[in-house]
PDB file of C-alpha atoms in Angstrom:
ATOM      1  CA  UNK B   1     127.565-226.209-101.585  1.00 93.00           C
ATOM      2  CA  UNK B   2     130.168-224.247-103.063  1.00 97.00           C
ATOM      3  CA  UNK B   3     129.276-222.477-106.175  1.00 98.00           C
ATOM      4  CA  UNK B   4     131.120-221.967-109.470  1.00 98.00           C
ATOM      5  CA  UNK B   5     130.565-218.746-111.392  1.00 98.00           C
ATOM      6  CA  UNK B   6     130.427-219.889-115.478  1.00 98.00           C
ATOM      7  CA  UNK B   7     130.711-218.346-119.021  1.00 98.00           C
ATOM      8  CA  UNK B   8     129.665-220.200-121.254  1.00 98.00           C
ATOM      9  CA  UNK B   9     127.179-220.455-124.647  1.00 98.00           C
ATOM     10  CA  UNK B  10     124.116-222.690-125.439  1.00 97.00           C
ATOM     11  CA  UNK B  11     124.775-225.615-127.081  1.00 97.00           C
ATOM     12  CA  UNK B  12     121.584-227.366-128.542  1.00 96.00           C
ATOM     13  CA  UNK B  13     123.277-230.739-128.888  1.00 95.00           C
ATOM     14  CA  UNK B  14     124.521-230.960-124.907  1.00 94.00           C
ATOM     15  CA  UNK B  15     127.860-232.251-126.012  1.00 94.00           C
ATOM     16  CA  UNK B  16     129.313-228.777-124.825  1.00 95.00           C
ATOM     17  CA  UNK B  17     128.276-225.573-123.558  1.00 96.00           C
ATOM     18  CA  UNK B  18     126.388-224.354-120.878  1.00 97.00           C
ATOM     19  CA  UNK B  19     124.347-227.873-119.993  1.00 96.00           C
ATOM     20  CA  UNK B  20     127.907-229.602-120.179  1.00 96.00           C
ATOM     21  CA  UNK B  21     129.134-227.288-117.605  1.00 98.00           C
ATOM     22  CA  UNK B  22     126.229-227.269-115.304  1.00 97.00           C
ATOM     23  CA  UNK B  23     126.176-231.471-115.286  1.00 97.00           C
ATOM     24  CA  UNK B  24     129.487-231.672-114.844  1.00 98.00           C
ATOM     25  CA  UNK B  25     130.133-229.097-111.906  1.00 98.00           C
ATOM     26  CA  UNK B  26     126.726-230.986-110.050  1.00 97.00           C
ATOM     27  CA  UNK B  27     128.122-234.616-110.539  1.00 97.00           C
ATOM     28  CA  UNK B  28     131.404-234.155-108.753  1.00 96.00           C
ATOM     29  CA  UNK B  29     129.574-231.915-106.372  1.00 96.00           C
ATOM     30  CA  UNK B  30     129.275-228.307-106.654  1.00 98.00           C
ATOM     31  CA  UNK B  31     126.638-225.804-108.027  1.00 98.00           C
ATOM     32  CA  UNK B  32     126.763-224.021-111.332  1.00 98.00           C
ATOM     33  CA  UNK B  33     125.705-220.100-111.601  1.00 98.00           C
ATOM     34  CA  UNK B  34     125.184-220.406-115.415  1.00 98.00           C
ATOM     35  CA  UNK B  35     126.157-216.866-117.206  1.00 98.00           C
ATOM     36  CA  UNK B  36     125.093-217.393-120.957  1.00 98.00           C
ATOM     37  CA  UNK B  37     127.922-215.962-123.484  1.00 98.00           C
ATOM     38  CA  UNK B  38     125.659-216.394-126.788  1.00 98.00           C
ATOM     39  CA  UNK B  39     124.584-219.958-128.589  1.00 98.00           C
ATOM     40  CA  UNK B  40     125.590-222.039-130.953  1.00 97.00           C
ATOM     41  CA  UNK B  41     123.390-223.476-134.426  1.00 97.00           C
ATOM     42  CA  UNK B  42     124.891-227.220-134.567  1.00 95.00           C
ATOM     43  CA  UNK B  43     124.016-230.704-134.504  1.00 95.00           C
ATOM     44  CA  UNK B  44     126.179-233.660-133.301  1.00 94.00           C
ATOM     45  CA  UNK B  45     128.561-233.434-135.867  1.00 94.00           C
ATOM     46  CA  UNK B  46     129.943-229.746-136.455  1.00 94.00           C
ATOM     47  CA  UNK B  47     128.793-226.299-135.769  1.00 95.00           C
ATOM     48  CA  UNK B  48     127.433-224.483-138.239  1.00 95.00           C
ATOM     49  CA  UNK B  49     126.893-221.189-136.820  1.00 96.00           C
ATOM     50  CA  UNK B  50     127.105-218.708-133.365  1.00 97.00           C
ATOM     51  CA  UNK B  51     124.822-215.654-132.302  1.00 97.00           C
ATOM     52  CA  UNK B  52     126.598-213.967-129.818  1.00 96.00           C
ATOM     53  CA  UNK B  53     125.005-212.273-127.107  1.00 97.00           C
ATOM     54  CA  UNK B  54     125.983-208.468-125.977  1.00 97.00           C
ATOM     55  CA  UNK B  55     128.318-207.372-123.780  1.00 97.00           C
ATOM     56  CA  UNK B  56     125.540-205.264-121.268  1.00 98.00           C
ATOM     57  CA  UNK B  57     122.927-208.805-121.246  1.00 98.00           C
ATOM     58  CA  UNK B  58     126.805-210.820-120.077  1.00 98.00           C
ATOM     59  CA  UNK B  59     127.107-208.741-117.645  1.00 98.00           C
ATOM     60  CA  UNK B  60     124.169-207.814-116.264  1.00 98.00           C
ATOM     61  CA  UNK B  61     123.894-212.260-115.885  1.00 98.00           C
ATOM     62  CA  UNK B  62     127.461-211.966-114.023  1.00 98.00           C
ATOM     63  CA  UNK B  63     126.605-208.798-111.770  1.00 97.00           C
ATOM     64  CA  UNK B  64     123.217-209.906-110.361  1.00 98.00           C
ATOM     65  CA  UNK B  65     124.093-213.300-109.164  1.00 98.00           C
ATOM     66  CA  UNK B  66     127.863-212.764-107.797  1.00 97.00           C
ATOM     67  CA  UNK B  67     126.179-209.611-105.759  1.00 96.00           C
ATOM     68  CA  UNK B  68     123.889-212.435-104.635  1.00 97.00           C
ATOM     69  CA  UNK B  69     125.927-215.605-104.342  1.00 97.00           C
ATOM     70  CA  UNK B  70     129.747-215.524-103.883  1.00 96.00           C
ATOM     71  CA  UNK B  71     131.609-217.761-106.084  1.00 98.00           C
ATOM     72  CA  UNK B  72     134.529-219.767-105.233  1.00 98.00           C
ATOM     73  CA  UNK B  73     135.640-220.531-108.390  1.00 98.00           C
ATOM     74  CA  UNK B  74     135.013-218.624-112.016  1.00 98.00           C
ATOM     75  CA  UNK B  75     135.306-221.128-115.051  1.00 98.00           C
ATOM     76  CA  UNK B  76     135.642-219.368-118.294  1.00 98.00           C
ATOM     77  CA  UNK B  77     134.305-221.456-121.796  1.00 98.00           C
ATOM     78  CA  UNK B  78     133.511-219.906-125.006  1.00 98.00           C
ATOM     79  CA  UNK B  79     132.994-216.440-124.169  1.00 98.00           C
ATOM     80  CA  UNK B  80     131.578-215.573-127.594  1.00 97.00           C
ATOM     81  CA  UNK B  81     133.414-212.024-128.561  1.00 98.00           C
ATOM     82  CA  UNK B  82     135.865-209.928-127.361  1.00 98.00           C
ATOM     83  CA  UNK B  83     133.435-207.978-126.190  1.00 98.00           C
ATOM     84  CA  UNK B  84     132.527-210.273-123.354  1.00 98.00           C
ATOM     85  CA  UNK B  85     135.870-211.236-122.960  1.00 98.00           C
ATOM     86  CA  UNK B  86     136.954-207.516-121.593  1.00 98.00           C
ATOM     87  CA  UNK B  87     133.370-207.501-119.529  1.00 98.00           C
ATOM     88  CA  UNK B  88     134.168-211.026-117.903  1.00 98.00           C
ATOM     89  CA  UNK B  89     137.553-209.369-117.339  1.00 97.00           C
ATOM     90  CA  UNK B  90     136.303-207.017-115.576  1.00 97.00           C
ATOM     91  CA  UNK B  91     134.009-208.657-113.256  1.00 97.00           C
ATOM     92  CA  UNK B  92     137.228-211.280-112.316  1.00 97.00           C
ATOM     93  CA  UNK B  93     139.375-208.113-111.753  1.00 96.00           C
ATOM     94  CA  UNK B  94     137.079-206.919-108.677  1.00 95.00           C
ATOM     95  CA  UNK B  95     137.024-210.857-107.777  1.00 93.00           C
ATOM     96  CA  UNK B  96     140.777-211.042-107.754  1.00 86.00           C
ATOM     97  CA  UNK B  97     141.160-213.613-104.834  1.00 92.00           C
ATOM     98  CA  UNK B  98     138.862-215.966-107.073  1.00 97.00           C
ATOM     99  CA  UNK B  99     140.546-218.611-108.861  1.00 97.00           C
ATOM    100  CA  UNK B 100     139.981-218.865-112.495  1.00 98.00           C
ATOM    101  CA  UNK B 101     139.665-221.699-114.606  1.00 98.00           C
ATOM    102  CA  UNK B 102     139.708-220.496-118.484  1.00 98.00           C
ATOM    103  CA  UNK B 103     139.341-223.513-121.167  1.00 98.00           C
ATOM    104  CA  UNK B 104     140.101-222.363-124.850  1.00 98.00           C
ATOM    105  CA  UNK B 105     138.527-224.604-127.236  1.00 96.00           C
ATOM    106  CA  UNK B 106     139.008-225.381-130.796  1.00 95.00           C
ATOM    107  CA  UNK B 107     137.418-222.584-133.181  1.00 97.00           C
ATOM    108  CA  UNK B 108     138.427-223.877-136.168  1.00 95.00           C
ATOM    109  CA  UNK B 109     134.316-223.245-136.951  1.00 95.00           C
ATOM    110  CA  UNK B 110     134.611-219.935-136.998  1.00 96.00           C
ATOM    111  CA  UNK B 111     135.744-217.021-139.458  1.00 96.00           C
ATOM    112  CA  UNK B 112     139.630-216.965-139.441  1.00 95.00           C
ATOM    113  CA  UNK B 113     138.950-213.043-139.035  1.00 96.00           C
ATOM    114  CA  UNK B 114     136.904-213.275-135.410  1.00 97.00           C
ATOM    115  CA  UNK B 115     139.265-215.926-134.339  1.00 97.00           C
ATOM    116  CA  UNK B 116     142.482-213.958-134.490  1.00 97.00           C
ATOM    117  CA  UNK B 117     139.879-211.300-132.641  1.00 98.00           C
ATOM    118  CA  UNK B 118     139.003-213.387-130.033  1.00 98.00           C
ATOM    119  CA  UNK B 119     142.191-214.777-129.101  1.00 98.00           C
ATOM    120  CA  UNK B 120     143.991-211.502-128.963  1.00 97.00           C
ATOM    121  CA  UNK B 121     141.447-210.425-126.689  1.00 98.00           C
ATOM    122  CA  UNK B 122     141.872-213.364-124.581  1.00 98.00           C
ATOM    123  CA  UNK B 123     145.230-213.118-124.257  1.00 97.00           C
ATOM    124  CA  UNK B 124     145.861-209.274-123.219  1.00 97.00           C
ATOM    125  CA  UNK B 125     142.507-209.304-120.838  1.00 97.00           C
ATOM    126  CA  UNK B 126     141.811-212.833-119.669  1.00 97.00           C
ATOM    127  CA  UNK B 127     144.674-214.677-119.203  1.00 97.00           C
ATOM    128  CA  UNK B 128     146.766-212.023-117.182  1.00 97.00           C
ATOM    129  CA  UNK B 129     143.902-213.197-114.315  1.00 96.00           C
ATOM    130  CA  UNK B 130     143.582-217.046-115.548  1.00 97.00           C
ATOM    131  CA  UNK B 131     144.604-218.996-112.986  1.00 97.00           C
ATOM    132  CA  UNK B 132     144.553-222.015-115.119  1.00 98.00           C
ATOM    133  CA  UNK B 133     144.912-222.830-118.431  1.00 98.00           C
ATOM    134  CA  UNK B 134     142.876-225.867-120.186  1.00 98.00           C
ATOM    135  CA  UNK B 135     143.060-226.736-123.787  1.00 97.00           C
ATOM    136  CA  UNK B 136     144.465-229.600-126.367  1.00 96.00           C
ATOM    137  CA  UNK B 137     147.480-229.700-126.987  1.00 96.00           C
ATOM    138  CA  UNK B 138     147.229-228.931-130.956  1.00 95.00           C
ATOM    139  CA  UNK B 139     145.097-225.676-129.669  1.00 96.00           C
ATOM    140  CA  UNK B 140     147.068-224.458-127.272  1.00 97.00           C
ATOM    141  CA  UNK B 141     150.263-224.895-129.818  1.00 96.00           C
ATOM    142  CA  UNK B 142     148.951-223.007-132.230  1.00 95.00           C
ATOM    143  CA  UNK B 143     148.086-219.920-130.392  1.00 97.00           C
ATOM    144  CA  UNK B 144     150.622-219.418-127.829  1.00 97.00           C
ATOM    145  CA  UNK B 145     153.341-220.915-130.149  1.00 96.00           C
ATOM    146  CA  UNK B 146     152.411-219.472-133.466  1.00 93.00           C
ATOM    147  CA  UNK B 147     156.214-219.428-134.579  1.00 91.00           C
ATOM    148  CA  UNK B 148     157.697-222.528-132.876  1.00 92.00           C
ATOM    149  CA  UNK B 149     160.784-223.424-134.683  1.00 85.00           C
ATOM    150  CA  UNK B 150     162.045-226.206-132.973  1.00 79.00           C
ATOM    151  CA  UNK B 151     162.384-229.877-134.024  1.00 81.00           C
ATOM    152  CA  UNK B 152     159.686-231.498-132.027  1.00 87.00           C
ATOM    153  CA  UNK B 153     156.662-230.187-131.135  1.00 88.00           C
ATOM    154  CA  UNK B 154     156.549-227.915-127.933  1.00 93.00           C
ATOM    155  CA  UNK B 155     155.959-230.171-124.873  1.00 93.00           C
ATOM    156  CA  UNK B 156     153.820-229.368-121.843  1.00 95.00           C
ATOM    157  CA  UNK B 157     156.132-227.077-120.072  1.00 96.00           C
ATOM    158  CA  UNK B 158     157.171-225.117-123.535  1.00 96.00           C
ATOM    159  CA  UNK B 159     153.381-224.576-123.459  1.00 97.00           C
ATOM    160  CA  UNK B 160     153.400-223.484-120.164  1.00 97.00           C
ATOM    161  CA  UNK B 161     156.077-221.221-120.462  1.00 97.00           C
ATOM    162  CA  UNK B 162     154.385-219.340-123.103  1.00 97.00           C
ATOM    163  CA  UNK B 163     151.052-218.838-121.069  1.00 97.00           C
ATOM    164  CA  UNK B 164     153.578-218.011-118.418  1.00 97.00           C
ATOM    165  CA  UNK B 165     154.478-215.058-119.997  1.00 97.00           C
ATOM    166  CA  UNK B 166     150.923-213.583-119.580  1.00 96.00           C
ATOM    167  CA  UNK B 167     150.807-214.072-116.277  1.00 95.00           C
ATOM    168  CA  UNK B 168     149.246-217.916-116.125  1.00 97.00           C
ATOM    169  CA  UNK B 169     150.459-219.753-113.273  1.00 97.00           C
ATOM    170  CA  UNK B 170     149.253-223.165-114.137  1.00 98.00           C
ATOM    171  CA  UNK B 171     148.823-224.989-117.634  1.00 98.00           C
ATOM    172  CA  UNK B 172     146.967-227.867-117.961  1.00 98.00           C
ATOM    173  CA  UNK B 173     148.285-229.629-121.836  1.00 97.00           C
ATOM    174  CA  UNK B 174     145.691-232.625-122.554  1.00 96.00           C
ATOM    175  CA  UNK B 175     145.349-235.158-125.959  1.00 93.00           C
ATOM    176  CA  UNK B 176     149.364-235.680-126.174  1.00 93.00           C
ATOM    177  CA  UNK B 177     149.380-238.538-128.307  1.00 89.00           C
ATOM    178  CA  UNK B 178     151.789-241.262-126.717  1.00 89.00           C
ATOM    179  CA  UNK B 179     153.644-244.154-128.576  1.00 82.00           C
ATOM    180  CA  UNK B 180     151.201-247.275-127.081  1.00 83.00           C
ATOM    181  CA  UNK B 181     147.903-245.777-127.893  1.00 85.00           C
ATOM    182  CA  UNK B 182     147.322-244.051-125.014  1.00 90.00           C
ATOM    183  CA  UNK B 183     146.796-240.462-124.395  1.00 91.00           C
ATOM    184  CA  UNK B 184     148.931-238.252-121.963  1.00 94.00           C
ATOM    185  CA  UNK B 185     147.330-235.213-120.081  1.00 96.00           C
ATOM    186  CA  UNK B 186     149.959-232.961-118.076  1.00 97.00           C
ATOM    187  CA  UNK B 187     149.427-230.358-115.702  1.00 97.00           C
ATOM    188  CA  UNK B 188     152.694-228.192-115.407  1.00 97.00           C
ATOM    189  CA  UNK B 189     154.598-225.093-114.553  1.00 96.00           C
ATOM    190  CA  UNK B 190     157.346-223.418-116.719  1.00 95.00           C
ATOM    191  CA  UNK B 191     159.613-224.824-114.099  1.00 95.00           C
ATOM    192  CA  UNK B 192     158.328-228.232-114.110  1.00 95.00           C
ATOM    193  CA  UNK B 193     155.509-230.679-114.537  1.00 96.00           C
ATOM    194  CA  UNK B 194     153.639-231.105-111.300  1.00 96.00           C
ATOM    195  CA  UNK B 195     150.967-234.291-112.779  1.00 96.00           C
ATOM    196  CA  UNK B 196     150.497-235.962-115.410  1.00 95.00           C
ATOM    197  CA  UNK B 197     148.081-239.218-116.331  1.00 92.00           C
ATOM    198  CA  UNK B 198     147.642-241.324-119.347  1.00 91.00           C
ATOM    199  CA  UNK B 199     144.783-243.296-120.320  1.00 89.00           C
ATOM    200  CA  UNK B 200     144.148-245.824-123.266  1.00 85.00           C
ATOM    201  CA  UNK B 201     142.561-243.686-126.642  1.00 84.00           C
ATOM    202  CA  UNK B 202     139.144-244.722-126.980  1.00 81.00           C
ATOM    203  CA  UNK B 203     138.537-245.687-130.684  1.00 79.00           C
ATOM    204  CA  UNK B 204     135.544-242.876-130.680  1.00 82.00           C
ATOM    205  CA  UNK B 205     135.560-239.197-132.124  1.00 88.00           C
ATOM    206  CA  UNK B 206     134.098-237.121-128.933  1.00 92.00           C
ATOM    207  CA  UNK B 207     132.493-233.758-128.544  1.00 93.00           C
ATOM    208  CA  UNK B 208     132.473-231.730-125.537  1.00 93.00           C
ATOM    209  CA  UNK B 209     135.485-233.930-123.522  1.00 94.00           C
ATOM    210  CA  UNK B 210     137.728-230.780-122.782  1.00 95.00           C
ATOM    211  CA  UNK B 211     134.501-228.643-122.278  1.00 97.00           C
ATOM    212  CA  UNK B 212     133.710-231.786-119.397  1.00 97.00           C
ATOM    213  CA  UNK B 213     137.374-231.926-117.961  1.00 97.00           C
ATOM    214  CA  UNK B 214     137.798-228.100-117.589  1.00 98.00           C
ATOM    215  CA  UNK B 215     134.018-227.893-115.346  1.00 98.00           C
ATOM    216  CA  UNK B 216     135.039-230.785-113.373  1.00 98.00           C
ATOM    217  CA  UNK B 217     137.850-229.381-112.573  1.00 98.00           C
ATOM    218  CA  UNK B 218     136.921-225.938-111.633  1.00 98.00           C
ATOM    219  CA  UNK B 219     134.294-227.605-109.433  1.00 98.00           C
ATOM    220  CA  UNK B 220     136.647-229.960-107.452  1.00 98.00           C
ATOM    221  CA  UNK B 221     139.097-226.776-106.900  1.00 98.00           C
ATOM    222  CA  UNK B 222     135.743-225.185-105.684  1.00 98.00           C
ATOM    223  CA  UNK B 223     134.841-228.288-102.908  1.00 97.00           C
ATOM    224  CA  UNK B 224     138.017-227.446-101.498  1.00 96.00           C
ATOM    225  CA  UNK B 225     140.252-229.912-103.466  1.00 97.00           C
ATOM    226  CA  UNK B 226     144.306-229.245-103.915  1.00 97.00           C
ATOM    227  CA  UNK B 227     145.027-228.751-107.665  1.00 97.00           C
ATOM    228  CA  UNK B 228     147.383-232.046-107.880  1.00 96.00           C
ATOM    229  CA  UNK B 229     144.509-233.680-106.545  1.00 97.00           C
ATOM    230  CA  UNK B 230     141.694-232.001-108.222  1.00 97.00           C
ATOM    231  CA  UNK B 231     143.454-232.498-111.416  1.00 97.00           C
ATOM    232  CA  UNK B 232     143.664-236.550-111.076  1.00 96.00           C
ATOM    233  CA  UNK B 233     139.785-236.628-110.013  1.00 97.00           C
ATOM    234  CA  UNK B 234     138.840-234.428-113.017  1.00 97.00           C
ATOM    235  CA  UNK B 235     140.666-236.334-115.198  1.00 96.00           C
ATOM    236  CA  UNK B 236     139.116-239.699-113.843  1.00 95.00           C
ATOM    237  CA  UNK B 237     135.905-238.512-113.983  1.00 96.00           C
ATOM    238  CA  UNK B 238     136.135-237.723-117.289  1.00 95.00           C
ATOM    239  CA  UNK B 239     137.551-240.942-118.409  1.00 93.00           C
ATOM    240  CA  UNK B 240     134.558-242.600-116.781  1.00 94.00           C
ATOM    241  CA  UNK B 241     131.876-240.072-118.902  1.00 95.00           C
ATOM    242  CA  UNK B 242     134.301-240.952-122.050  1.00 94.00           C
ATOM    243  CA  UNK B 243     133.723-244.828-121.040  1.00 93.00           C
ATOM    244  CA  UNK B 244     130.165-244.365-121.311  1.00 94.00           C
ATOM    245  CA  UNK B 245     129.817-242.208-123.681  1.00 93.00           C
ATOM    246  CA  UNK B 246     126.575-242.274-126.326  1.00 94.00           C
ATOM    247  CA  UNK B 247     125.970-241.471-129.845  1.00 94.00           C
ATOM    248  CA  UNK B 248     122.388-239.827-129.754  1.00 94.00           C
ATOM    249  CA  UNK B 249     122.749-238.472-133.550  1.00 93.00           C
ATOM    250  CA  UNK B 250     124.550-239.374-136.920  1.00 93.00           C
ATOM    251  CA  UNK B 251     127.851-237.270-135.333  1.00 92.00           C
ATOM    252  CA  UNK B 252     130.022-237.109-132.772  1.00 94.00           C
ATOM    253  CA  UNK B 253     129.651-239.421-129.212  1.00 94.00           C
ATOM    254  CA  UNK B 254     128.909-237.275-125.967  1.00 94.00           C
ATOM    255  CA  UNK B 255     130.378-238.004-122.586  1.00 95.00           C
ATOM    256  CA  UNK B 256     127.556-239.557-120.580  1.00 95.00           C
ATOM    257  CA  UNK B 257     128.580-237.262-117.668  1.00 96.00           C
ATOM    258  CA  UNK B 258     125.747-238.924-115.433  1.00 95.00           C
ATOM    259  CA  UNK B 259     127.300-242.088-115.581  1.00 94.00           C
ATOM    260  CA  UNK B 260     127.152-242.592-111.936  1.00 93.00           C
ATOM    261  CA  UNK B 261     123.416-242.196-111.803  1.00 90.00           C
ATOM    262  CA  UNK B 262     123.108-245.836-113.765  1.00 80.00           C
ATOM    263  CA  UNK B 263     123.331-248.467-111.229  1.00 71.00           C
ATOM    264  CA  UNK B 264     123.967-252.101-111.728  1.00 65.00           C
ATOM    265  CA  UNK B 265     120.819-253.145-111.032  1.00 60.00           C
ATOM    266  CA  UNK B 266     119.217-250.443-113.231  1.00 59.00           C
ATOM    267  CA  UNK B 267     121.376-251.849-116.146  1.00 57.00           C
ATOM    268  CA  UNK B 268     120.037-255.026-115.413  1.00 57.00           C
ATOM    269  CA  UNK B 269     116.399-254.387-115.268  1.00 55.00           C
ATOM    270  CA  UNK B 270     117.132-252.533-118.406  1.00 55.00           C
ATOM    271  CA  UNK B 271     118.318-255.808-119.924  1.00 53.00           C
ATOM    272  CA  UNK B 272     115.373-257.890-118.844  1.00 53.00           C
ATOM    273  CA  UNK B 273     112.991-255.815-120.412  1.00 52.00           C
ATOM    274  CA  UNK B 274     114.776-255.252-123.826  1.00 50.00           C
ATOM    275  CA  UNK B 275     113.072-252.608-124.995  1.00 50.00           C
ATOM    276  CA  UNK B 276     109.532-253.164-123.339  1.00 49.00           C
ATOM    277  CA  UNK B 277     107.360-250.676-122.170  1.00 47.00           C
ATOM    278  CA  UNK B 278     106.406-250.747-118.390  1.00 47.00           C
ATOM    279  CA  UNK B 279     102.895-252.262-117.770  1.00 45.00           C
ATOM    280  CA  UNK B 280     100.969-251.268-114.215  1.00 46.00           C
ATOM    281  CA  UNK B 281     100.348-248.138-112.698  1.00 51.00           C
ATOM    282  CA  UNK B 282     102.850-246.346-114.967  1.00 50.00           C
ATOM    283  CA  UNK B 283     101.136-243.051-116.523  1.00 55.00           C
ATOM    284  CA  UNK B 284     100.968-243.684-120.509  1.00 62.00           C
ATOM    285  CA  UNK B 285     101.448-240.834-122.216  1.00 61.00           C
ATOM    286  CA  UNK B 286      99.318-240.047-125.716  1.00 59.00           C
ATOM    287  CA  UNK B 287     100.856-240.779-129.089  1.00 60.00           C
ATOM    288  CA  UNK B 288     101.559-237.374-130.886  1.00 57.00           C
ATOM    289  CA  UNK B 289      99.046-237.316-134.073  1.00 60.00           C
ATOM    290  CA  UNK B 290      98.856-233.787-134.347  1.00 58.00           C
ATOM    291  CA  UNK B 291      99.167-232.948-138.402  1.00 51.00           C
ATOM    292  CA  UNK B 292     101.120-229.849-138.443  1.00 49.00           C
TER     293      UNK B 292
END
């Protein structure tokens, strides 16, 4: 199987994170070598807080399993400080003939002070070696375009001019709102705009869809895929996870990303038994009535 090498923080609610990565990369058919960047105190509505692991445990992760396993693809999420951010840099520098996938998510969370950190750091270590660029629209605006003057908002390939500019050959622009409530998602170039697919907004505030789009992604360019192609089946993949998606708290809805392990007939016999537990030969486990 070919194997993607990921950065990436613990998030306890599995909308995004580390277990978003790892389902995501396994249901469109790669393996994940998980490197944990640090993890996150939140619930299914907001984050409330980050503990960032050092710089020597990151790379110690990264070191001992690429020496073992050779990645075809690195995928880069929340790296957690700039700190990691120069030691993942390093390890893609001696893997230069690896393509890398970097996402940049929003951090609106965090202290204004650590993101204007983390995002310089990003952009004089990381991107110079990204190979693609993932992020919203609104994200990717605001910190590639700080100054944007013009009288529309920057499109796709404004975007991608500015990543250019660090040495980012590909940008992939996604949640460009469109006129007939739909949603436009464009891969470009600064030269021109090589894809681009819309789907219909779901009426639903998600968690953890770019984290979803960017692992799919890295894992399809992994399998072998062509990016044009890669970047239709990500997107399609994630549309279906959006589709049937699930609201396990009082926050956000997650992207069921194993929504090809349901089969009809599963979601029948579901329906027959409403809510009944299995009689038979089915192991019963204890009711909890411990008092502490």
């Amino acid at each position: 199987m070919a194997c993607v090498l990921v950065f990436n923080a613990c998030d306890p609610s599995g909308a995004g994170g580390i277990s978003c990565d790892a389902l995501a990369i396994a249901s469109v058919g790669a393996h994940a070598l998980p490197v944990l960047t640090g993890a996150y105190a939140r619930d299914t509505r907001e984050i409330l807080d980050f503990f960032e692991m050092n710089e020597e445990a990151v790379g110690d992760q990264a070191r001992a399993i690429v020496e073992d396993v050779p990645p075809q693809v690195i995928k880069v999420g929340f790296a957690g400080s700039p700190e990691n951010i120069g030691v993942i840099a390093e390890l893609a520098s001696d893997y230069d003939g690896v393509p890398l996938v970097a996402y940049m998510p929003n951090l609106s969370w965090w202290q204004e002070e650590k993101i204007d950190e983390y995002l310089d750091a990003f952009r004089e270590l990381l991107l110079p070696q990204t190979s693609i660029l993932i992020g919203h629209h609104s994200t990717l605006r605001r910190w590639l375009l700080p100054e944007w003057s013009g009288e529309k908002n920057p499109g796709p390939r404004d975007i991608a001019k500015a990543a250019a500019v660090m040495g980012v050959p590909y940008t992939l622009v996604t949640g460009l709102p469109l006129a007939d409530q739909h949603i436009d998602n464009v891969l470009a170039t600064p030269e021109t705009v090589i894809a681009h697919e819309k789907f219909e907004r779901i009426e639903a505030v998600f968690a953890g869809a770019g984290e979803t789009l960017s692992a799919a992604l890295a894992a399809l360019l992994a399998t072998g895929l062509e990016l044009p192609e890669a970047f239709s089946e990500a997107l399609n993949y994630l549309d279906r996870s959006l589709d049937e998606g699930f609201r396990p708290g009082m926050g956000q809805v997650i992207p069921d990303r194993l929504f090809w392990a349901q089969s009809e007939a599963d979601d029948e016999a579901d329906d027959a038994e409403d809510g009944m537990h299995p009689t038979g030969d089915f192991f019963e486990v204890p009711h909890n009535e411990t008092k502490h």
